Amino acid sequence: MSSRKFFVGGNWKMNGNKAAIDTIIERLNSNKNESVETVCAPPQCYLEYTRSKLDAAVFVSAQNCYKVEKGAFTGDISPAMLKDLGVTHVILGHSERRHVFGETDELIAEKCAHALENGLTVIACIGEKLEEREAGQTEAVNVRQLTAIKKAISDWSKVVIAYEPVWAIGTGKTASPDQAQEVHQQLRAWMAAEVSKEVADSIRIIYGGSVSGGNCKDLAKKPDIDGFLVGGASLKPEFVEIINARN
Ligand code: PEP
């Protein structure tokens, strides 16, 4: 296995209330696993609440943020505000931001650059749609999305790449361990060729798309899968099994 620290993020999306969050936090606080970088991404109105109750060893992530520090951007939040709340990570480019809210590769890249400049760790999501996979465009789509980010940033040390095939998100259809490994290996090779071998060897490439307690162990055995971004299952008790997938 590589020396890359296993990374597991829970994306709660637009779910939960304080009572539900208390239950999730109780489970996380009683599962200490220092070998895993564990991150929770609550809805933005619960960021501070979650941070105040979670064990300090578990990081809190936002699900999105904007590309500038402040100003007339109604409804949005900035990395500076997130840092002020003790938030250390942000998910950017999630497929729901791309495909429900119409965010472009360029906007996502600008957001990544601004979040990194402000010291946040960026969980940068990329992934192909079903029709793109069926048309043999999987690698081209992922490389296009990554290339936009590469043009906007120079330091990859606080980037975690989340490969999340759109057809596997929230559908119950997981990429098989071999399918996921194939793409992760392509992405790492791309990083080696286009950024540097050092970055390719050290960057975490995590998988997302219907990860569950049942499939996490087989996925976690693959050499280029360095963890998971988990949606639905991050709200359930099985999230603890996913955190411990390599134990
Ligand atoms: C996600 O939202 O990033 C995700 C992977 O969702 P799910 O695990 O529900 O497919």
mmCIF file of C-alpha atoms and ligand atoms in Angstrom:
data_model
loop_
_atom_site.group_PDB
_atom_site.id
_atom_site.type_symbol
_atom_site.label_atom_id
_atom_site.label_comp_id
_atom_site.label_asym_id
_atom_site.label_seq_id
_atom_site.Cartn_x
_atom_site.Cartn_y
_atom_site.Cartn_z
ATOM 1 C CA MET A 1 0.000 0.000 0.000
ATOM 2 C CA SER A 2 1.062 3.573 -0.628
ATOM 3 C CA SER A 3 2.092 6.099 2.015
ATOM 4 C CA ARG A 4 -0.855 8.326 1.063
ATOM 5 C CA LYS A 5 -3.131 8.821 4.063
ATOM 6 C CA PHE A 6 -6.529 7.218 3.510
ATOM 7 C CA PHE A 7 -9.207 9.900 3.177
ATOM 8 C CA VAL A 8 -12.937 9.500 3.804
ATOM 9 C CA GLY A 9 -15.371 12.371 3.347
ATOM 10 C CA GLY A 10 -19.078 12.346 4.102
ATOM 11 C CA ASN A 11 -21.140 14.644 1.906
ATOM 12 C CA TRP A 12 -24.430 15.150 3.717
ATOM 13 C CA LYS A 13 -25.807 17.197 0.816
ATOM 14 C CA MET A 14 -29.070 19.034 1.685
ATOM 15 C CA ASN A 15 -30.100 16.630 4.437
ATOM 16 C CA GLY A 16 -30.508 16.613 8.167
ATOM 17 C CA ASN A 17 -31.411 18.803 11.096
ATOM 18 C CA LYS A 18 -29.745 19.295 14.464
ATOM 19 C CA ALA A 19 -31.221 16.106 15.936
ATOM 20 C CA ALA A 20 -30.064 13.970 12.992
ATOM 21 C CA ILE A 21 -26.646 15.620 13.046
ATOM 22 C CA ASP A 22 -26.282 14.859 16.766
ATOM 23 C CA THR A 23 -26.774 11.165 16.018
ATOM 24 C CA ILE A 24 -24.151 11.155 13.254
ATOM 25 C CA ILE A 25 -21.682 13.087 15.401
ATOM 26 C CA GLU A 26 -22.107 10.712 18.326
ATOM 27 C CA ARG A 27 -21.137 7.802 16.075
ATOM 28 C CA LEU A 28 -18.118 9.628 14.663
ATOM 29 C CA ASN A 29 -16.885 10.819 18.039
ATOM 30 C CA SER A 30 -16.861 7.273 19.366
ATOM 31 C CA ASN A 31 -14.940 5.890 16.358
ATOM 32 C CA LYS A 32 -11.370 7.137 16.570
ATOM 33 C CA ASN A 33 -9.207 6.133 13.625
ATOM 34 C CA GLU A 34 -6.108 8.261 13.360
ATOM 35 C CA SER A 35 -4.880 6.491 10.254
ATOM 36 C CA VAL A 36 -7.721 8.035 8.246
ATOM 37 C CA GLU A 37 -8.323 11.700 7.375
ATOM 38 C CA THR A 38 -12.041 11.884 8.105
ATOM 39 C CA VAL A 39 -14.131 14.811 6.945
ATOM 40 C CA CYS A 40 -17.830 15.702 7.218
ATOM 41 C CA ALA A 41 -19.583 18.138 4.919
ATOM 42 C CA PRO A 42 -22.852 19.344 6.447
ATOM 43 C CA PRO A 43 -25.181 21.862 4.800
ATOM 44 C CA GLN A 44 -23.698 25.311 5.220
ATOM 45 C CA CYS A 45 -26.196 26.437 7.882
ATOM 46 C CA TYR A 46 -24.960 23.610 10.120
ATOM 47 C CA LEU A 47 -21.218 24.073 9.594
ATOM 48 C CA GLU A 48 -20.589 25.872 12.864
ATOM 49 C CA TYR A 49 -22.937 23.594 14.829
ATOM 50 C CA THR A 50 -21.178 20.524 13.467
ATOM 51 C CA ARG A 51 -17.711 21.970 14.115
ATOM 52 C CA SER A 52 -18.623 22.780 17.706
ATOM 53 C CA LYS A 53 -19.738 19.209 18.459
ATOM 54 C CA LEU A 54 -17.378 17.036 16.451
ATOM 55 C CA ASP A 55 -14.161 15.635 17.868
ATOM 56 C CA ALA A 56 -11.248 17.833 16.779
ATOM 57 C CA ALA A 57 -9.731 14.873 14.910
ATOM 58 C CA VAL A 58 -12.586 14.963 12.380
ATOM 59 C CA PHE A 59 -12.469 17.820 9.886
ATOM 60 C CA VAL A 60 -15.424 19.835 8.683
ATOM 61 C CA SER A 61 -15.868 20.651 5.019
ATOM 62 C CA ALA A 62 -18.198 22.947 3.149
ATOM 63 C CA GLN A 63 -20.056 21.571 0.127
ATOM 64 C CA ASN A 64 -19.283 24.628 -1.979
ATOM 65 C CA CYS A 65 -17.972 28.188 -1.819
ATOM 66 C CA TYR A 66 -17.485 31.130 -4.148
ATOM 67 C CA LYS A 67 -14.415 32.407 -5.980
ATOM 68 C CA VAL A 68 -13.932 35.758 -4.226
ATOM 69 C CA GLU A 69 -13.559 36.919 -0.636
ATOM 70 C CA LYS A 70 -16.693 39.062 -0.234
ATOM 71 C CA GLY A 71 -19.177 41.253 -2.037
ATOM 72 C CA ALA A 72 -22.570 41.342 -3.714
ATOM 73 C CA PHE A 73 -23.042 37.589 -4.255
ATOM 74 C CA THR A 74 -26.370 36.867 -2.563
ATOM 75 C CA GLY A 75 -26.644 33.389 -1.149
ATOM 76 C CA ASP A 76 -22.983 32.523 -1.475
ATOM 77 C CA ILE A 77 -20.149 32.074 1.014
ATOM 78 C CA SER A 78 -16.396 32.590 0.783
ATOM 79 C CA PRO A 79 -13.360 30.592 1.894
ATOM 80 C CA ALA A 80 -12.508 33.389 4.333
ATOM 81 C CA MET A 81 -15.886 32.896 6.038
ATOM 82 C CA LEU A 82 -15.382 29.139 6.158
ATOM 83 C CA LYS A 83 -12.001 29.538 7.819
ATOM 84 C CA ASP A 84 -13.571 31.881 10.347
ATOM 85 C CA LEU A 85 -15.867 29.002 11.391
ATOM 86 C CA GLY A 86 -13.058 26.473 11.746
ATOM 87 C CA VAL A 87 -13.863 24.790 8.430
ATOM 88 C CA THR A 88 -10.747 23.355 6.776
ATOM 89 C CA HIS A 89 -11.990 21.660 3.602
ATOM 90 C CA VAL A 90 -14.352 22.398 0.750
ATOM 91 C CA ILE A 91 -15.928 20.167 -1.890
ATOM 92 C CA LEU A 92 -15.817 21.859 -5.290
ATOM 93 C CA GLY A 93 -17.097 20.706 -8.653
ATOM 94 C CA HIS A 94 -19.499 18.127 -7.268
ATOM 95 C CA SER A 95 -21.590 16.695 -10.099
ATOM 96 C CA GLU A 96 -24.721 18.251 -8.589
ATOM 97 C CA ARG A 97 -23.051 21.675 -8.765
ATOM 98 C CA ARG A 98 -22.005 20.968 -12.349
ATOM 99 C CA HIS A 99 -25.230 19.444 -13.621
ATOM 100 C CA VAL A 100 -28.027 20.846 -11.428
ATOM 101 C CA PHE A 101 -26.577 24.335 -10.962
ATOM 102 C CA GLY A 102 -24.750 24.557 -14.275
ATOM 103 C CA GLU A 103 -21.270 25.304 -12.959
ATOM 104 C CA THR A 104 -18.636 25.271 -15.689
ATOM 105 C CA ASP A 105 -15.151 23.765 -15.614
ATOM 106 C CA GLU A 106 -13.743 27.308 -15.587
ATOM 107 C CA LEU A 107 -15.841 28.532 -12.653
ATOM 108 C CA ILE A 108 -14.934 25.430 -10.658
ATOM 109 C CA ALA A 109 -11.254 25.977 -11.417
ATOM 110 C CA GLU A 110 -11.471 29.612 -10.258
ATOM 111 C CA LYS A 111 -13.184 28.479 -7.049
ATOM 112 C CA CYS A 112 -10.458 25.871 -6.476
ATOM 113 C CA ALA A 113 -7.745 28.489 -6.924
ATOM 114 C CA HIS A 114 -9.350 30.939 -4.516
ATOM 115 C CA ALA A 115 -10.048 28.284 -1.866
ATOM 116 C CA LEU A 116 -6.437 27.060 -2.050
ATOM 117 C CA GLU A 117 -5.092 30.619 -1.822
ATOM 118 C CA ASN A 118 -7.058 30.874 1.425
ATOM 119 C CA GLY A 119 -5.545 27.713 2.855
ATOM 120 C CA LEU A 120 -8.507 25.367 2.511
ATOM 121 C CA THR A 121 -8.053 21.787 1.387
ATOM 122 C CA VAL A 122 -10.024 21.287 -1.813
ATOM 123 C CA ILE A 123 -11.866 18.072 -2.601
ATOM 124 C CA ALA A 124 -12.049 18.560 -6.359
ATOM 125 C CA CYS A 125 -14.727 16.389 -7.945
ATOM 126 C CA ILE A 126 -14.598 15.171 -11.508
ATOM 127 C CA GLY A 127 -16.456 12.458 -13.378
ATOM 128 C CA GLU A 128 -18.170 11.434 -16.552
ATOM 129 C CA LYS A 129 -21.877 11.013 -17.275
ATOM 130 C CA LEU A 130 -23.273 7.659 -18.395
ATOM 131 C CA GLU A 131 -23.566 8.704 -22.047
ATOM 132 C CA GLU A 132 -19.979 9.934 -21.996
ATOM 133 C CA ARG A 133 -18.763 6.597 -20.600
ATOM 134 C CA GLU A 134 -20.806 4.719 -23.202
ATOM 135 C CA ALA A 135 -19.302 6.885 -25.932
ATOM 136 C CA GLY A 136 -15.784 5.968 -24.756
ATOM 137 C CA GLN A 137 -15.120 9.486 -23.468
ATOM 138 C CA THR A 138 -14.422 8.697 -19.806
ATOM 139 C CA GLU A 139 -10.742 9.623 -19.828
ATOM 140 C CA ALA A 140 -11.249 12.670 -22.078
ATOM 141 C CA VAL A 141 -13.974 14.123 -19.829
ATOM 142 C CA ASN A 142 -11.983 13.610 -16.633
ATOM 143 C CA VAL A 143 -8.849 15.052 -18.205
ATOM 144 C CA ARG A 144 -10.800 18.073 -19.504
ATOM 145 C CA GLN A 145 -12.145 18.788 -16.015
ATOM 146 C CA LEU A 146 -8.711 18.350 -14.440
ATOM 147 C CA THR A 147 -6.993 20.442 -17.104
ATOM 148 C CA ALA A 148 -9.220 23.405 -16.244
ATOM 149 C CA ILE A 149 -8.100 23.106 -12.615
ATOM 150 C CA LYS A 150 -4.446 22.697 -13.630
ATOM 151 C CA LYS A 151 -4.597 25.953 -15.572
ATOM 152 C CA ALA A 152 -5.808 27.812 -12.469
ATOM 153 C CA ILE A 153 -3.556 26.404 -9.733
ATOM 154 C CA SER A 154 0.117 25.648 -9.207
ATOM 155 C CA ASP A 155 0.239 23.974 -5.798
ATOM 156 C CA TRP A 156 -1.502 20.592 -5.551
ATOM 157 C CA SER A 157 -0.442 19.802 -1.979
ATOM 158 C CA LYS A 158 -3.880 20.639 -0.574
ATOM 159 C CA VAL A 159 -5.930 19.039 -3.331
ATOM 160 C CA VAL A 160 -7.740 15.726 -3.051
ATOM 161 C CA ILE A 161 -9.187 14.526 -6.350
ATOM 162 C CA ALA A 162 -12.567 12.817 -6.061
ATOM 163 C CA TYR A 163 -13.372 10.659 -9.075
ATOM 164 C CA GLU A 164 -17.150 10.420 -9.016
ATOM 165 C CA PRO A 165 -18.725 8.919 -12.128
ATOM 166 C CA VAL A 166 -22.052 10.731 -12.406
ATOM 167 C CA TRP A 167 -23.883 7.488 -13.245
ATOM 168 C CA ALA A 168 -22.841 6.040 -9.881
ATOM 169 C CA ILE A 169 -23.859 8.940 -7.636
ATOM 170 C CA GLY A 170 -26.941 8.255 -5.566
ATOM 171 C CA THR A 171 -28.009 5.506 -7.983
ATOM 172 C CA GLY A 172 -26.892 2.417 -6.092
ATOM 173 C CA LYS A 173 -24.705 1.566 -9.144
ATOM 174 C CA THR A 174 -21.111 1.501 -7.948
ATOM 175 C CA ALA A 175 -18.185 1.405 -10.333
ATOM 176 C CA SER A 176 -16.609 -1.997 -9.830
ATOM 177 C CA PRO A 177 -13.231 -1.949 -8.075
ATOM 178 C CA ASP A 178 -11.581 -2.659 -11.463
ATOM 179 C CA GLN A 179 -13.508 0.112 -13.253
ATOM 180 C CA ALA A 180 -12.614 2.619 -10.557
ATOM 181 C CA GLN A 181 -8.974 1.499 -10.398
ATOM 182 C CA GLU A 182 -8.655 1.853 -14.178
ATOM 183 C CA VAL A 183 -9.721 5.506 -14.056
ATOM 184 C CA HIS A 184 -7.689 6.300 -10.927
ATOM 185 C CA GLN A 185 -4.602 4.851 -12.607
ATOM 186 C CA GLN A 186 -5.248 6.957 -15.729
ATOM 187 C CA LEU A 187 -5.624 10.068 -13.585
ATOM 188 C CA ARG A 188 -2.405 9.388 -11.699
ATOM 189 C CA ALA A 189 -0.572 8.826 -14.981
ATOM 190 C CA TRP A 190 -1.980 12.100 -16.271
ATOM 191 C CA MET A 191 -0.771 13.885 -13.134
ATOM 192 C CA ALA A 192 2.712 12.397 -13.605
ATOM 193 C CA ALA A 193 2.865 13.532 -17.218
ATOM 194 C CA GLU A 194 1.228 16.941 -16.865
ATOM 195 C CA VAL A 195 2.141 18.066 -13.341
ATOM 196 C CA SER A 196 4.972 16.001 -11.834
ATOM 197 C CA LYS A 197 5.807 12.496 -10.705
ATOM 198 C CA GLU A 198 6.087 13.761 -7.125
ATOM 199 C CA VAL A 199 2.550 15.174 -7.161
ATOM 200 C CA ALA A 200 1.212 12.061 -8.892
ATOM 201 C CA ASP A 201 2.718 9.862 -6.174
ATOM 202 C CA SER A 202 1.477 11.949 -3.262
ATOM 203 C CA ILE A 203 -1.965 13.198 -4.309
ATOM 204 C CA ARG A 204 -4.974 11.355 -2.919
ATOM 205 C CA ILE A 205 -7.434 10.193 -5.580
ATOM 206 C CA ILE A 206 -10.616 9.086 -3.852
ATOM 207 C CA TYR A 207 -13.664 7.376 -5.307
ATOM 208 C CA GLY A 208 -17.300 8.410 -4.915
ATOM 209 C CA GLY A 209 -20.491 6.840 -6.174
ATOM 210 C CA SER A 210 -22.766 4.626 -4.069
ATOM 211 C CA VAL A 211 -19.984 3.574 -1.698
ATOM 212 C CA SER A 212 -21.421 1.482 1.117
ATOM 213 C CA GLY A 213 -20.409 -0.683 4.035
ATOM 214 C CA GLY A 214 -20.819 -3.633 1.672
ATOM 215 C CA ASN A 215 -18.518 -2.545 -1.160
ATOM 216 C CA CYS A 216 -15.939 -0.313 0.551
ATOM 217 C CA LYS A 217 -13.432 -3.012 1.500
ATOM 218 C CA ASP A 218 -12.992 -4.320 -2.052
ATOM 219 C CA LEU A 219 -12.663 -0.807 -3.461
ATOM 220 C CA ALA A 220 -10.164 0.115 -0.730
ATOM 221 C CA LYS A 221 -7.872 -2.766 -1.731
ATOM 222 C CA LYS A 222 -7.098 -1.145 -5.083
ATOM 223 C CA PRO A 223 -3.688 0.541 -5.168
ATOM 224 C CA ASP A 224 -4.810 3.856 -6.659
ATOM 225 C CA ILE A 225 -7.966 4.279 -4.567
ATOM 226 C CA ASP A 226 -6.956 6.427 -1.601
ATOM 227 C CA GLY A 227 -10.335 6.758 0.051
ATOM 228 C CA PHE A 228 -13.908 7.751 -0.608
ATOM 229 C CA LEU A 229 -16.353 10.597 -0.929
ATOM 230 C CA VAL A 230 -19.622 9.235 0.384
ATOM 231 C CA GLY A 231 -23.099 10.675 -0.016
ATOM 232 C CA GLY A 232 -26.107 8.617 1.141
ATOM 233 C CA ALA A 233 -24.172 6.202 3.333
ATOM 234 C CA SER A 234 -22.463 9.040 5.211
ATOM 235 C CA LEU A 235 -25.759 9.663 7.007
ATOM 236 C CA LYS A 236 -26.000 6.062 8.189
ATOM 237 C CA PRO A 237 -24.206 3.893 10.769
ATOM 238 C CA GLU A 238 -22.307 2.145 7.944
ATOM 239 C CA PHE A 239 -20.226 5.318 7.452
ATOM 240 C CA VAL A 240 -18.057 4.086 10.325
ATOM 241 C CA GLU A 241 -17.387 0.835 8.419
ATOM 242 C CA ILE A 242 -16.392 2.900 5.395
ATOM 243 C CA ILE A 243 -13.944 4.970 7.465
ATOM 244 C CA ASN A 244 -12.459 1.712 8.715
ATOM 245 C CA ALA A 245 -12.427 0.034 5.272
ATOM 246 C CA ARG A 246 -8.659 -0.505 5.343
ATOM 247 C CA ASN A 247 -8.437 -1.658 8.970
HETATM 248 C C1 PEP B 1 -21.664 12.135 -3.470
HETATM 249 O O1 PEP B 1 -22.614 12.859 -3.291
HETATM 250 O O2 PEP B 1 -20.530 12.641 -3.568
HETATM 251 C C2 PEP B 1 -21.886 10.690 -3.593
HETATM 252 C C3 PEP B 1 -20.889 9.939 -3.966
HETATM 253 O O3 PEP B 1 -23.145 10.240 -3.311
HETATM 254 P P1 PEP B 1 -23.587 8.688 -3.080
HETATM 255 O O4 PEP B 1 -22.562 8.059 -2.171
HETATM 256 O O5 PEP B 1 -24.941 8.766 -2.459
HETATM 257 O O6 PEP B 1 -23.598 8.045 -4.427
#
